[in-house]
Coordinates of C-alpha atoms in Angstrom, one line a residue:
M1 CA 40.3 18.0 11.1
D2 CA 38.5 21.3 10.3
K3 CA 39.2 24.3 12.5
L4 CA 35.7 24.2 14.2
E5 CA 36.2 20.5 15.2
E6 CA 39.7 21.5 16.5
M7 CA 38.1 24.4 18.5
K8 CA 35.6 21.8 20.1
K9 CA 38.5 19.5 21.1
L10 CA 40.5 22.3 22.5
V11 CA 37.6 23.6 24.7
E12 CA 37.2 20.0 26.0
E13 CA 40.9 19.6 26.6
V14 CA 41.5 23.1 28.3
S15 CA 38.4 22.7 30.4
R16 CA 39.7 19.2 31.7
H17 CA 43.1 20.7 32.5
N18 CA 41.3 23.7 34.3
H19 CA 39.4 21.1 36.4
N20 CA 42.6 19.4 37.3
Y21 CA 44.5 22.5 38.2
Y22 CA 41.8 24.7 40.0
D23 CA 39.4 22.1 41.6
L24 CA 41.6 19.1 42.2
D25 CA 45.0 20.8 42.7
S26 CA 46.6 18.1 40.5
P27 CA 47.7 19.6 37.2
T28 CA 48.7 17.1 34.4
V29 CA 50.4 19.5 32.2
S30 CA 52.8 22.4 32.8
D31 CA 51.9 26.0 32.4
A32 CA 53.8 26.3 29.2
E33 CA 51.8 23.3 27.6
Y34 CA 48.5 24.8 29.0
D35 CA 49.3 28.3 27.5
K36 CA 50.0 26.6 24.1
L37 CA 46.7 25.0 24.1
Y38 CA 44.9 28.0 25.5
Y39 CA 46.3 30.4 23.0
R40 CA 45.7 28.1 20.1
L41 CA 42.1 28.2 21.1
V42 CA 42.1 32.1 21.5
D43 CA 43.6 32.3 17.9
L44 CA 41.0 30.1 16.5
E45 CA 38.2 32.0 18.1
K46 CA 39.6 35.2 16.6
E47 CA 40.0 33.7 13.2
L48 CA 36.5 32.0 13.0
G49 CA 34.7 34.8 14.9
I50 CA 33.0 32.1 17.1
T51 CA 33.2 31.6 20.7
L52 CA 31.5 28.3 22.1
P53 CA 29.2 28.7 25.1
S54 CA 31.4 26.3 27.1
S55 CA 34.7 27.9 26.0
P56 CA 37.1 28.3 29.0
T57 CA 38.1 31.7 27.6
L58 CA 34.8 33.0 29.0
R59 CA 35.5 31.8 32.5
V60 CA 37.9 32.7 35.4
G61 CA 39.1 29.9 37.7
G62 CA 37.4 26.6 38.6
E63 CA 34.4 25.2 40.3
V64 CA 33.7 25.6 44.1
L65 CA 34.6 22.5 46.2
S66 CA 31.6 21.1 47.9
S67 CA 33.6 20.6 51.1
F68 CA 33.8 24.4 51.7
Q69 CA 31.1 26.9 52.2
K70 CA 30.5 29.1 49.2
K71 CA 31.1 32.8 49.5
E72 CA 30.2 35.5 46.9
H73 CA 32.8 38.1 45.9
P74 CA 31.8 41.8 46.3
K75 CA 32.8 42.3 42.6
K76 CA 33.6 40.0 39.7
L77 CA 37.3 38.9 39.7
F78 CA 39.1 39.2 36.5
S79 CA 42.1 37.3 35.2
L80 CA 45.0 38.9 33.4
N81 CA 45.6 38.6 29.6
K82 CA 49.2 37.6 28.6
V83 CA 51.7 39.0 26.2
R84 CA 53.9 36.4 24.5
D85 CA 57.0 38.5 23.9
E86 CA 58.6 41.8 24.1
D87 CA 57.2 43.0 20.8
D88 CA 53.7 42.2 22.0
L89 CA 54.4 44.1 25.3
A90 CA 55.7 47.2 23.2
S91 CA 52.5 47.0 21.0
W92 CA 50.3 46.9 24.2
V93 CA 52.2 50.0 25.6
D94 CA 51.5 51.8 22.2
D95 CA 47.8 51.0 22.4
M96 CA 47.5 52.4 25.9
R97 CA 49.5 55.5 25.0
Q98 CA 46.7 56.5 22.6
F99 CA 44.6 57.5 25.7
D100 CA 47.3 59.6 27.2
P101 CA 51.0 59.8 25.9
K102 CA 52.1 60.9 29.4
M103 CA 50.6 57.9 31.3
T104 CA 52.9 55.8 33.5
F105 CA 53.1 52.1 34.2
S106 CA 53.6 50.0 37.3
V107 CA 55.7 46.8 37.2
E108 CA 55.1 44.1 39.8
Y109 CA 56.0 40.4 40.4
K110 CA 53.6 37.9 39.0
F111 CA 53.2 35.6 42.0
D112 CA 52.6 31.9 41.4
G113 CA 50.3 30.7 44.2
L114 CA 46.6 30.4 45.1
H115 CA 44.5 33.5 44.4
L116 CA 42.8 34.8 47.7
V117 CA 40.4 37.6 48.5
I118 CA 40.6 38.7 52.2
E119 CA 37.9 40.8 53.8
Y120 CA 38.4 43.3 56.7
D121 CA 35.8 45.5 58.6
G122 CA 36.5 47.8 61.5
G123 CA 40.2 47.0 61.1
K124 CA 39.6 43.2 61.9
F125 CA 40.1 40.2 59.6
V126 CA 36.5 39.0 58.7
S127 CA 37.0 36.3 56.0
A128 CA 39.2 34.7 53.2
T129 CA 37.9 33.3 50.0
T130 CA 39.4 31.5 47.0
R131 CA 38.8 32.9 43.6
G132 CA 36.5 30.0 42.6
N133 CA 34.7 30.9 39.3
G134 CA 35.2 34.6 39.6
Y135 CA 31.8 35.3 41.2
V136 CA 31.7 32.7 44.0
G137 CA 34.7 31.1 45.9
E138 CA 35.4 28.9 48.8
D139 CA 35.4 30.2 52.3
V140 CA 38.9 29.2 53.6
S141 CA 38.9 31.8 56.6
E142 CA 40.2 29.4 59.2
Q143 CA 43.0 28.2 57.1
V144 CA 44.1 31.7 56.0
K145 CA 44.2 32.8 59.6
T146 CA 47.1 30.5 60.2
I147 CA 49.2 32.3 57.6
R148 CA 51.6 34.5 59.6
S149 CA 51.9 37.2 57.0
V150 CA 48.1 37.9 56.9
P151 CA 47.3 40.7 59.3
L152 CA 44.4 39.9 61.7
E153 CA 44.2 43.6 62.5
I154 CA 45.0 46.6 60.3
K155 CA 44.9 50.5 60.7
F156 CA 42.2 51.0 58.2
K157 CA 38.8 50.8 59.8
G158 CA 36.5 50.7 56.9
H159 CA 35.2 47.8 54.9
L160 CA 38.0 46.4 52.8
F161 CA 38.6 43.6 50.3
V162 CA 42.2 42.9 49.2
E163 CA 43.5 40.5 46.7
G164 CA 46.7 38.4 46.8
E165 CA 48.4 35.1 46.5
G166 CA 48.7 32.4 49.1
M167 CA 52.2 31.0 48.8
M168 CA 54.8 28.8 50.3
T169 CA 58.4 30.2 50.2
N170 CA 61.2 28.0 49.0
H171 CA 62.6 28.2 52.5
S172 CA 59.5 26.9 54.2
F173 CA 59.1 24.2 51.5
K174 CA 62.6 22.9 52.4
I175 CA 62.0 23.0 56.1
Y176 CA 58.7 21.1 55.7
N177 CA 60.2 18.4 53.5
R178 CA 63.0 17.7 55.9
T179 CA 60.6 16.0 58.4
A180 CA 57.4 15.3 56.4
E181 CA 56.6 11.6 55.9
E182 CA 55.0 12.5 52.6
K183 CA 57.2 15.0 50.7
L184 CA 55.7 17.9 48.8
K185 CA 56.5 17.8 45.1
N186 CA 56.4 21.5 44.3
V187 CA 56.0 24.8 46.0
R188 CA 52.9 26.0 44.1
N189 CA 50.8 22.8 44.7
A190 CA 52.0 22.9 48.4
A191 CA 50.2 26.2 49.0
A192 CA 46.9 25.4 47.3
G193 CA 46.9 22.0 49.1
A194 CA 47.5 23.6 52.4
I195 CA 44.7 26.2 52.1
R196 CA 42.2 23.7 50.9
N197 CA 43.0 21.3 53.7
L198 CA 39.9 21.0 55.9
D199 CA 42.2 20.9 59.1
P200 CA 43.6 24.4 59.7
K201 CA 46.3 22.7 61.9
E202 CA 47.6 21.1 58.9
T203 CA 47.6 24.3 56.9
A204 CA 49.7 25.9 59.7
K205 CA 52.4 23.2 59.4
R206 CA 53.3 24.5 56.0
R207 CA 54.1 28.0 57.2
L208 CA 52.5 29.8 54.2
D209 CA 52.8 33.4 53.3
F210 CA 50.3 35.9 51.7
F211 CA 51.6 38.5 49.3
C212 CA 49.1 41.3 48.5
Y213 CA 48.9 43.2 45.2
S214 CA 45.5 44.7 44.7
I215 CA 42.5 46.4 46.5
L216 CA 39.2 44.9 45.1
E217 CA 36.9 47.3 47.3
C218 CA 37.8 50.0 49.9
E219 CA 35.1 51.8 51.7
G220 CA 35.3 55.7 51.4
K221 CA 38.5 55.7 49.7
N222 CA 39.6 56.2 46.0
F223 CA 43.1 55.6 44.8
S224 CA 44.7 57.8 42.3
S225 CA 47.3 55.3 41.2
Q226 CA 48.7 51.8 41.6
K227 CA 51.6 53.4 43.5
E228 CA 49.2 54.9 46.0
M229 CA 47.3 51.7 46.4
H230 CA 50.6 49.8 46.9
K231 CA 51.6 52.2 49.7
F232 CA 48.2 51.8 51.4
L233 CA 48.8 48.1 51.5
E234 CA 52.2 48.4 52.9
D235 CA 51.0 50.9 55.5
N236 CA 48.3 48.4 56.7
G237 CA 50.9 45.7 57.2
F238 CA 50.5 43.5 54.1
A239 CA 53.6 41.9 52.4
T240 CA 53.8 43.0 48.9
G241 CA 57.0 40.9 47.7
D242 CA 59.3 44.0 48.2
Y243 CA 59.4 45.0 44.6
F244 CA 57.4 47.8 42.9
K245 CA 58.4 50.2 40.1
V246 CA 56.8 53.0 38.2
V247 CA 58.1 53.6 34.7
S248 CA 57.3 55.7 31.7
S249 CA 58.1 53.7 28.5
A250 CA 58.1 50.3 26.9
E251 CA 62.0 50.3 27.1
E252 CA 61.9 50.8 30.8
I253 CA 59.4 48.1 31.3
I254 CA 61.4 45.7 29.4
K255 CA 64.5 46.6 31.2
E256 CA 62.8 45.9 34.5
I257 CA 61.3 42.5 33.3
R258 CA 64.8 41.4 32.0
A259 CA 66.2 42.3 35.4
I260 CA 63.4 40.4 37.3
D261 CA 64.0 37.4 34.9
G262 CA 67.6 37.5 35.8
R263 CA 67.2 37.3 39.5
K264 CA 64.0 35.3 39.8
N265 CA 65.7 32.0 40.7
S266 CA 67.4 33.7 43.7
L267 CA 64.2 34.8 45.1
D268 CA 62.6 32.9 48.1
I269 CA 59.2 33.2 46.4
L270 CA 58.0 31.6 43.3
I271 CA 57.2 34.1 40.4
D272 CA 56.4 33.2 36.9
G273 CA 56.5 36.6 35.3
A274 CA 55.7 40.3 35.8
V275 CA 52.4 42.3 35.9
V276 CA 52.3 45.6 34.1
S277 CA 49.5 48.0 34.7
I278 CA 48.5 51.6 33.9
N279 CA 49.5 53.4 37.0
E280 CA 46.9 56.2 37.0
T281 CA 43.5 54.7 37.8
A282 CA 41.6 57.5 36.0
H283 CA 42.8 56.1 32.8
R284 CA 41.7 52.5 33.6
E285 CA 37.9 53.5 33.2
D286 CA 38.7 55.0 29.8
V287 CA 40.6 51.8 28.7
G288 CA 38.0 49.4 30.2
W289 CA 37.6 45.7 30.5
T290 CA 36.7 42.7 28.3
T291 CA 34.4 40.0 29.7
K292 CA 37.5 38.2 31.2
F293 CA 40.4 40.7 31.4
P294 CA 41.1 44.3 32.3
K295 CA 42.5 45.9 29.2
W296 CA 44.7 48.2 31.3
A297 CA 46.9 45.5 32.6
I298 CA 48.9 42.7 31.2
A299 CA 51.0 39.7 32.4
Y300 CA 54.4 39.0 30.9
K301 CA 55.2 35.3 31.5
F302 CA 58.8 34.1 31.7
E303 CA 60.2 31.2 29.8
A304 CA 58.8 28.0 31.3
Q305 CA 60.9 26.5 34.1
E306 CA 58.6 23.5 34.4
V307 CA 57.2 21.1 31.7
S308 CA 55.8 17.6 31.5
T309 CA 57.1 14.9 29.3
T310 CA 57.3 11.1 29.2
L311 CA 59.8 9.1 31.2
N312 CA 61.1 6.7 28.7
D313 CA 63.7 4.9 30.9
V314 CA 65.9 5.0 33.9
V315 CA 69.7 4.3 33.8
W316 CA 72.0 4.2 36.9
Q317 CA 75.2 6.3 36.7
V318 CA 78.2 5.8 38.8
G319 CA 80.0 8.9 40.0
R320 CA 83.6 9.5 41.1
T321 CA 82.9 8.8 44.8
G322 CA 81.2 5.5 43.9
K323 CA 77.7 7.0 44.5
V324 CA 75.2 5.3 42.0
T325 CA 72.4 7.7 40.9
P326 CA 69.3 7.1 38.9
I327 CA 69.1 9.3 35.8
A328 CA 65.7 9.8 34.0
I329 CA 65.8 9.4 30.1
L330 CA 63.1 11.7 28.8
E331 CA 61.1 12.2 25.6
P332 CA 63.0 15.2 24.4
V333 CA 61.2 18.5 25.5
E334 CA 62.1 22.3 25.3
L335 CA 62.8 23.7 28.7
A336 CA 64.2 27.2 29.6
G337 CA 65.8 27.6 26.1
A338 CA 67.2 24.1 25.8
T339 CA 66.2 20.7 24.7
V340 CA 66.0 18.3 27.8
K341 CA 66.6 14.7 27.4
K342 CA 67.9 13.7 30.8
A343 CA 67.0 14.6 34.5
T344 CA 68.1 13.5 37.9
L345 CA 65.9 11.4 40.1
N346 CA 68.3 11.8 43.2
N347 CA 67.9 8.1 44.5
Y348 CA 65.6 5.2 44.7
D349 CA 63.6 6.5 47.7
D350 CA 63.0 9.7 45.6
I351 CA 61.6 7.6 42.7
V352 CA 59.2 5.8 45.3
R353 CA 58.1 9.0 46.9
K354 CA 57.4 10.7 43.5
N355 CA 55.5 7.6 42.3
V356 CA 57.0 7.7 38.9
S357 CA 57.3 4.9 36.6
I358 CA 58.7 4.1 33.1
G359 CA 56.1 5.2 30.5
S360 CA 54.4 7.7 32.8
R361 CA 54.2 11.4 32.1
V362 CA 56.3 13.4 34.7
F363 CA 56.9 17.1 35.7
V364 CA 60.4 18.2 35.0
R365 CA 61.9 21.5 36.4
R366 CA 65.0 23.5 35.6
S367 CA 66.3 26.2 37.9
N368 CA 69.6 28.1 38.1
E369 CA 70.9 26.4 34.9
V370 CA 71.6 23.2 36.8
I371 CA 70.6 19.6 35.6
P372 CA 66.8 19.4 35.3
E373 CA 65.1 17.4 38.1
V374 CA 62.1 15.1 37.9
L375 CA 59.5 16.7 40.3
G376 CA 56.8 14.0 40.3
L377 CA 54.2 12.3 38.5
A378 CA 51.8 14.1 36.1
E379 CA 49.8 11.2 34.7
K380 CA 50.4 7.4 34.9
G381 CA 50.5 5.7 31.5
E382 CA 48.4 2.6 30.8
S383 CA 51.6 0.4 30.1
A384 CA 53.7 2.1 32.8
K385 CA 56.5 -0.2 34.2
K386 CA 57.8 -0.2 37.8
I387 CA 61.5 1.0 38.4
F388 CA 63.6 -1.5 40.3
E389 CA 66.7 -0.6 42.5
P390 CA 69.8 -2.3 41.2
A391 CA 71.8 -4.8 43.3
L392 CA 74.9 -4.8 41.2
C393 CA 77.0 -1.8 40.0
P394 CA 76.0 -1.0 36.3
C395 CA 79.7 -0.5 35.4
C396 CA 81.8 -3.3 37.1
K397 CA 79.0 -5.6 38.4
S398 CA 80.2 -5.4 42.1
E399 CA 77.6 -5.8 44.8
L400 CA 76.2 -2.4 45.8
V401 CA 76.0 -1.1 49.4
K402 CA 73.2 1.1 50.6
K403 CA 74.0 3.9 53.0
G404 CA 70.9 5.7 54.1
P405 CA 68.9 6.4 50.7
L406 CA 72.0 6.3 48.7
L407 CA 73.7 3.4 46.8
F408 CA 77.5 3.0 46.5
C409 CA 79.9 0.8 44.5
L410 CA 82.9 0.2 46.9
N411 CA 85.2 -1.1 44.1
H412 CA 87.0 2.2 43.8
D413 CA 90.1 0.9 42.2
G414 CA 88.5 -1.5 39.7
C415 CA 85.3 0.4 38.6
F416 CA 86.1 2.2 35.3
D417 CA 83.4 4.8 35.6
Q418 CA 84.7 5.8 39.1
I419 CA 88.3 6.0 37.8
E420 CA 87.2 8.1 34.9
G421 CA 85.1 10.6 37.0
R422 CA 88.1 11.1 39.5
L423 CA 90.6 11.8 36.6
T424 CA 88.2 14.0 34.9
H425 CA 87.5 16.0 38.0
F426 CA 91.2 16.2 38.8
A427 CA 92.0 17.6 35.3
S428 CA 89.1 20.1 35.2
R429 CA 89.2 23.9 34.9
D430 CA 88.5 24.7 38.6
A431 CA 91.1 21.9 39.7
L432 CA 94.4 21.5 38.0
K433 CA 93.2 22.7 34.5
I434 CA 95.2 20.1 32.5
E435 CA 94.4 21.3 28.9
G436 CA 94.1 18.6 26.3
L437 CA 93.2 15.9 28.8
S438 CA 89.5 15.3 27.6
E439 CA 87.2 12.6 28.9
K440 CA 87.9 10.8 25.7
T441 CA 91.6 10.9 26.2
I442 CA 91.1 9.8 29.8
R443 CA 89.2 6.7 28.7
V444 CA 92.1 5.8 26.3
L445 CA 94.6 6.2 29.2
I446 CA 92.7 4.0 31.5
R447 CA 92.2 1.3 29.0
D448 CA 95.5 1.3 27.2
L449 CA 97.9 2.4 30.0
G450 CA 96.2 1.2 33.1
V451 CA 96.0 4.7 34.6
K452 CA 94.1 4.5 38.0
Y453 CA 95.2 7.5 40.0
P454 CA 95.9 11.2 39.2
S455 CA 99.5 10.6 40.2
D456 CA 99.8 8.0 37.3
L457 CA 99.2 10.8 34.8
Y458 CA 102.6 12.2 35.7
K459 CA 104.4 9.0 35.1
I460 CA 103.4 8.7 31.5
S461 CA 106.4 9.3 29.2
H462 CA 106.3 11.0 25.7
E463 CA 107.0 7.6 24.3
D464 CA 104.0 6.1 26.0
F465 CA 101.6 8.9 24.6
V466 CA 103.0 8.5 21.0
K467 CA 102.1 4.8 21.1
L468 CA 98.5 5.5 21.7
E469 CA 96.0 5.5 18.8
K470 CA 95.6 9.0 17.1
F471 CA 98.5 10.4 19.2
K472 CA 101.2 12.1 17.1
D473 CA 104.3 13.7 18.3
K474 CA 102.8 17.3 18.6
K475 CA 99.7 16.1 20.6
A476 CA 101.9 14.1 22.9
Q477 CA 104.2 16.9 23.6
N478 CA 101.3 19.3 24.1
L479 CA 99.8 17.1 26.8
K480 CA 103.2 16.5 28.4
N481 CA 103.6 20.3 28.7
S482 CA 100.1 20.7 30.1
L483 CA 100.9 18.1 32.7
E484 CA 104.1 19.9 33.5
N485 CA 102.4 23.3 33.8
S486 CA 99.8 21.9 36.1
K487 CA 102.4 21.0 38.7
N488 CA 102.3 24.6 40.3
V489 CA 98.8 24.9 41.7
E490 CA 97.0 27.1 44.3
L491 CA 96.2 25.2 47.6
F492 CA 92.4 25.7 47.1
R493 CA 92.5 24.2 43.6
F494 CA 94.5 21.3 44.8
I495 CA 91.9 20.7 47.6
Y496 CA 89.1 20.7 45.2
A497 CA 91.0 18.5 42.7
L498 CA 91.2 15.8 45.4
G499 CA 87.5 15.1 45.0
I500 CA 86.4 15.3 48.7
G501 CA 82.8 14.6 49.0
E502 CA 80.5 17.7 49.0
V503 CA 83.6 20.0 48.6
G504 CA 83.0 22.4 45.9
I505 CA 85.3 25.2 44.7
K506 CA 84.0 27.7 47.3
T507 CA 84.3 25.4 50.1
A508 CA 87.8 24.4 48.9
R509 CA 88.8 28.1 48.9
D510 CA 87.4 28.7 52.4
V511 CA 89.3 25.6 53.8
A512 CA 92.6 26.8 52.2
G513 CA 92.0 30.3 53.4
R514 CA 91.4 29.2 57.0
F515 CA 94.3 26.8 57.3
G516 CA 96.8 28.3 54.9
S517 CA 98.8 25.1 54.1
L518 CA 98.1 21.4 53.1
D519 CA 100.0 20.3 56.3
A520 CA 97.6 22.4 58.6
I521 CA 94.5 20.9 56.8
R522 CA 95.8 17.4 57.4
K523 CA 96.2 18.1 61.1
A524 CA 92.9 20.1 61.5
K525 CA 90.4 19.1 64.1
Y526 CA 86.6 18.6 63.4
R527 CA 85.5 21.7 65.3
E528 CA 88.1 23.9 63.5
I529 CA 86.7 22.7 60.1
E530 CA 83.1 23.1 61.1
G531 CA 83.8 26.5 62.6
I532 CA 84.5 27.9 59.0
T533 CA 81.6 30.0 57.7
D534 CA 79.0 28.0 55.5
I535 CA 80.6 24.6 56.4
G536 CA 78.3 22.2 58.2
P537 CA 78.8 18.9 60.0
V538 CA 78.5 16.7 56.8
I539 CA 81.3 18.6 54.9
A540 CA 83.4 18.9 58.0
K541 CA 83.1 15.1 58.6
N542 CA 84.0 14.4 54.9
V543 CA 87.1 16.5 55.1
L544 CA 88.3 15.0 58.3
E545 CA 87.8 11.5 57.2
F546 CA 89.4 12.2 53.8
F547 CA 92.6 13.1 55.4
K548 CA 92.5 10.2 57.8
D549 CA 92.2 7.6 55.0
E550 CA 95.6 6.0 54.4
E551 CA 95.1 5.5 50.7
N552 CA 94.2 9.1 50.3
L553 CA 97.3 10.2 52.1
Q554 CA 99.5 7.8 50.0
E555 CA 98.1 9.4 46.8
I556 CA 98.8 12.9 48.0
D557 CA 102.4 11.8 48.8
R558 CA 102.8 10.2 45.4
L559 CA 101.5 13.6 43.8
M560 CA 104.2 15.4 45.8
D561 CA 106.7 13.0 44.6
A562 CA 105.6 13.6 41.0
G563 CA 106.5 17.2 41.4
I564 CA 103.3 19.0 42.5
K565 CA 104.2 22.3 44.1
I566 CA 101.3 23.9 46.1
K567 CA 101.1 27.8 46.4
N568 CA 99.8 28.7 49.7
P569 CA 97.5 31.6 50.0
K570 CA 99.0 34.8 51.3
P571 CA 98.8 35.3 55.1
R572 CA 95.6 37.0 56.0
D573 CA 95.7 40.5 57.4
F574 CA 94.0 40.3 60.6
S575 CA 95.0 44.0 61.4
S576 CA 92.9 45.2 58.6
P577 CA 89.8 47.4 59.2
I578 CA 87.6 44.7 57.8
A579 CA 89.2 41.7 59.8
G580 CA 86.5 39.6 61.4
K581 CA 83.7 41.3 59.4
K582 CA 81.1 39.1 57.6
F583 CA 80.4 40.0 54.0
V584 CA 77.8 38.9 51.4
L585 CA 78.3 39.6 47.8
T586 CA 75.5 40.2 45.3
G587 CA 75.1 41.6 41.8
T588 CA 77.8 42.5 39.3
L589 CA 80.6 44.7 40.4
P590 CA 82.1 47.4 38.2
T591 CA 85.7 46.3 37.9
M592 CA 86.2 43.1 40.0
T593 CA 84.7 39.6 39.5
R594 CA 83.1 38.0 42.6
N595 CA 86.1 35.8 43.0
E596 CA 88.5 38.8 43.0
A597 CA 86.3 40.6 45.5
T598 CA 86.1 37.5 47.7
E599 CA 90.0 37.0 47.5
L600 CA 90.4 40.7 48.5
I601 CA 88.0 40.3 51.6
L602 CA 89.5 37.0 52.7
S603 CA 93.2 38.3 52.4
N604 CA 92.1 41.2 54.6
G605 CA 90.8 39.0 57.4
G606 CA 87.2 39.3 56.4
E607 CA 84.6 36.5 56.0
V608 CA 82.4 35.8 53.0
S609 CA 79.0 34.1 53.3
G610 CA 76.5 33.0 50.7
S611 CA 73.5 34.2 52.6
V612 CA 72.3 37.3 54.5
S613 CA 71.6 37.0 58.2
A614 CA 71.4 39.2 61.3
K615 CA 75.2 38.4 61.7
T616 CA 76.1 39.9 58.4
D617 CA 78.1 43.1 58.7
F618 CA 78.2 44.3 55.1
V619 CA 76.5 43.4 51.9
L620 CA 78.6 44.3 48.9
A621 CA 76.1 45.0 46.1
G622 CA 76.7 45.5 42.4
E623 CA 74.4 46.0 39.4
N624 CA 71.3 43.8 39.1
A625 CA 71.5 42.7 42.8
G626 CA 68.7 40.4 43.8
S627 CA 66.9 39.2 46.9
K628 CA 70.0 39.3 49.1
L629 CA 70.0 43.2 48.7
T630 CA 66.3 43.3 49.7
K631 CA 66.8 41.1 52.7
A632 CA 69.7 43.3 53.7
E633 CA 67.5 46.4 53.5
T634 CA 64.8 44.6 55.6
L635 CA 67.4 43.7 58.3
K636 CA 69.1 47.2 58.1
I637 CA 72.4 45.8 57.2
K638 CA 74.9 48.3 55.8
I639 CA 75.1 48.1 52.0
I640 CA 78.3 49.1 50.3
S641 CA 79.6 49.3 46.7
E642 CA 83.0 48.2 45.4
E643 CA 84.4 51.7 45.8
D644 CA 83.2 51.7 49.5
L645 CA 85.0 48.5 50.0
K646 CA 88.2 49.9 48.6
N647 CA 87.8 53.0 50.8
L648 CA 87.3 50.8 53.8
L649 CA 90.5 49.0 53.1
S650 CA 92.5 52.2 52.5

């Protein structure tokens, strides 16, 4: 294929994706895949010196939906050009510096929502319009009026047009999906779909927000800088995302962008990069615009967190608790710096809700370095096959039992996968940390020695180990030594090792800190467990029922008989100055790890929570603190350093 023919095909393909994204609110490729196609087209246009009349590089946005009234913008809306890496960003800064070596730059979040222009006159809300094709948009005034963070009245009384992004926060997304009959598949489409809903009452149900970042036109006012414009927006009651920095060099810009990238997954809002602009507006006229972009601003997009790929198969995996979970087998795809081949589908109801099938193209997202998740259908393949819910356990062929949306295998003692999962969890680093006891070794012990329970591990003799395949004297002795060393264990690690449903290492630490001994935990009442900070009714019930189960109690007794010695936490000092105070930790501390700081607070009678609320007394903040620090500042909660904590205790 020659390059001109390739260009024509790219124009057609990118235009089709634009139509799906802007006009139908139904994208069929991820942002990363779109960017790859778009920039290939840009590169070809530069190389050939040709831009086809229908090229999407000449346009902004999509066509106006016929179901809404058209409304013309007071000025043409521009998009933002993107840089592809830090080197390109530094080159752009050098180009800008040719106009004035002393110019400064603003750095802001690049919001990922629906672009809106809102008009005010006489201090009153007049209208709201989508971007549309950059010249004419859709009048969505009644829908936007339902957005709580859009002020209906402002201090400024002149004629004003502001630009911003209509968005759904992650918190609002979760709240909506808890009760919605039809679950939303992602935050970005949730906002676009809500604003383009003809019934404003439906828009209101999604509890959207509006984040403002620019002034398109302001009667009688000229702003000398982006900083001054930003302050004007805040003074008039617009939400701006609680982040704005002015810096002087490419190095400072890159430092800020890296910090934003590091905390983006902890934010309650969806951002996909950072926007860098020349701060001084006088320079912007000198630098100018292209037909589509301002030359004086640039978007730095982060590595993709969402891509689309083909769902090749679904396998059902049995966990240590007997829960049977569907795992998507994907056509390998690069996502967030890793090759992704598998993703979770949660449960069969999730599969039905997301309307995915084998052979279809699906959206996959990866956040916070956890296992990727299939978000929903991108495009149904011609030969797509329906996914069926299994009736029998994929491991032991026992009949499965459904509890709510979840499937369970109840053959706990005879299901190989469950036994392997429990033993692997028991030996893991956060639990009893039995070095040398790998998953491969555990499978051999189950198969050849009939090991079923953690207590069985301590009954294996040196001679038994030596008889196993590939076990020589030294390896056998090392494993015996590891098992012996694991017998002295802290209470919270032992609680975690038991594998109680939904009890992670933090919850295990909280339970151990509250009750102080295994005996006290065994006797604990439901209300006492639920009263622990960050423990809800589900976990409280799981803990209570675990210690009522006779088989579980017998296994604990067998472990004690095998020589397990539990080290109880030190008594908490409730006479300490911080006793009863609630702390939230954020960022990297100078000399302590978060775990060490948590231990220090707990041992002195304090409480540690994972989220900031009006009940929080202190936020202990280190370097690169994220949204928790911002929320603390908003709620006017006292923010302290590691040194402040030590001073409090002394």
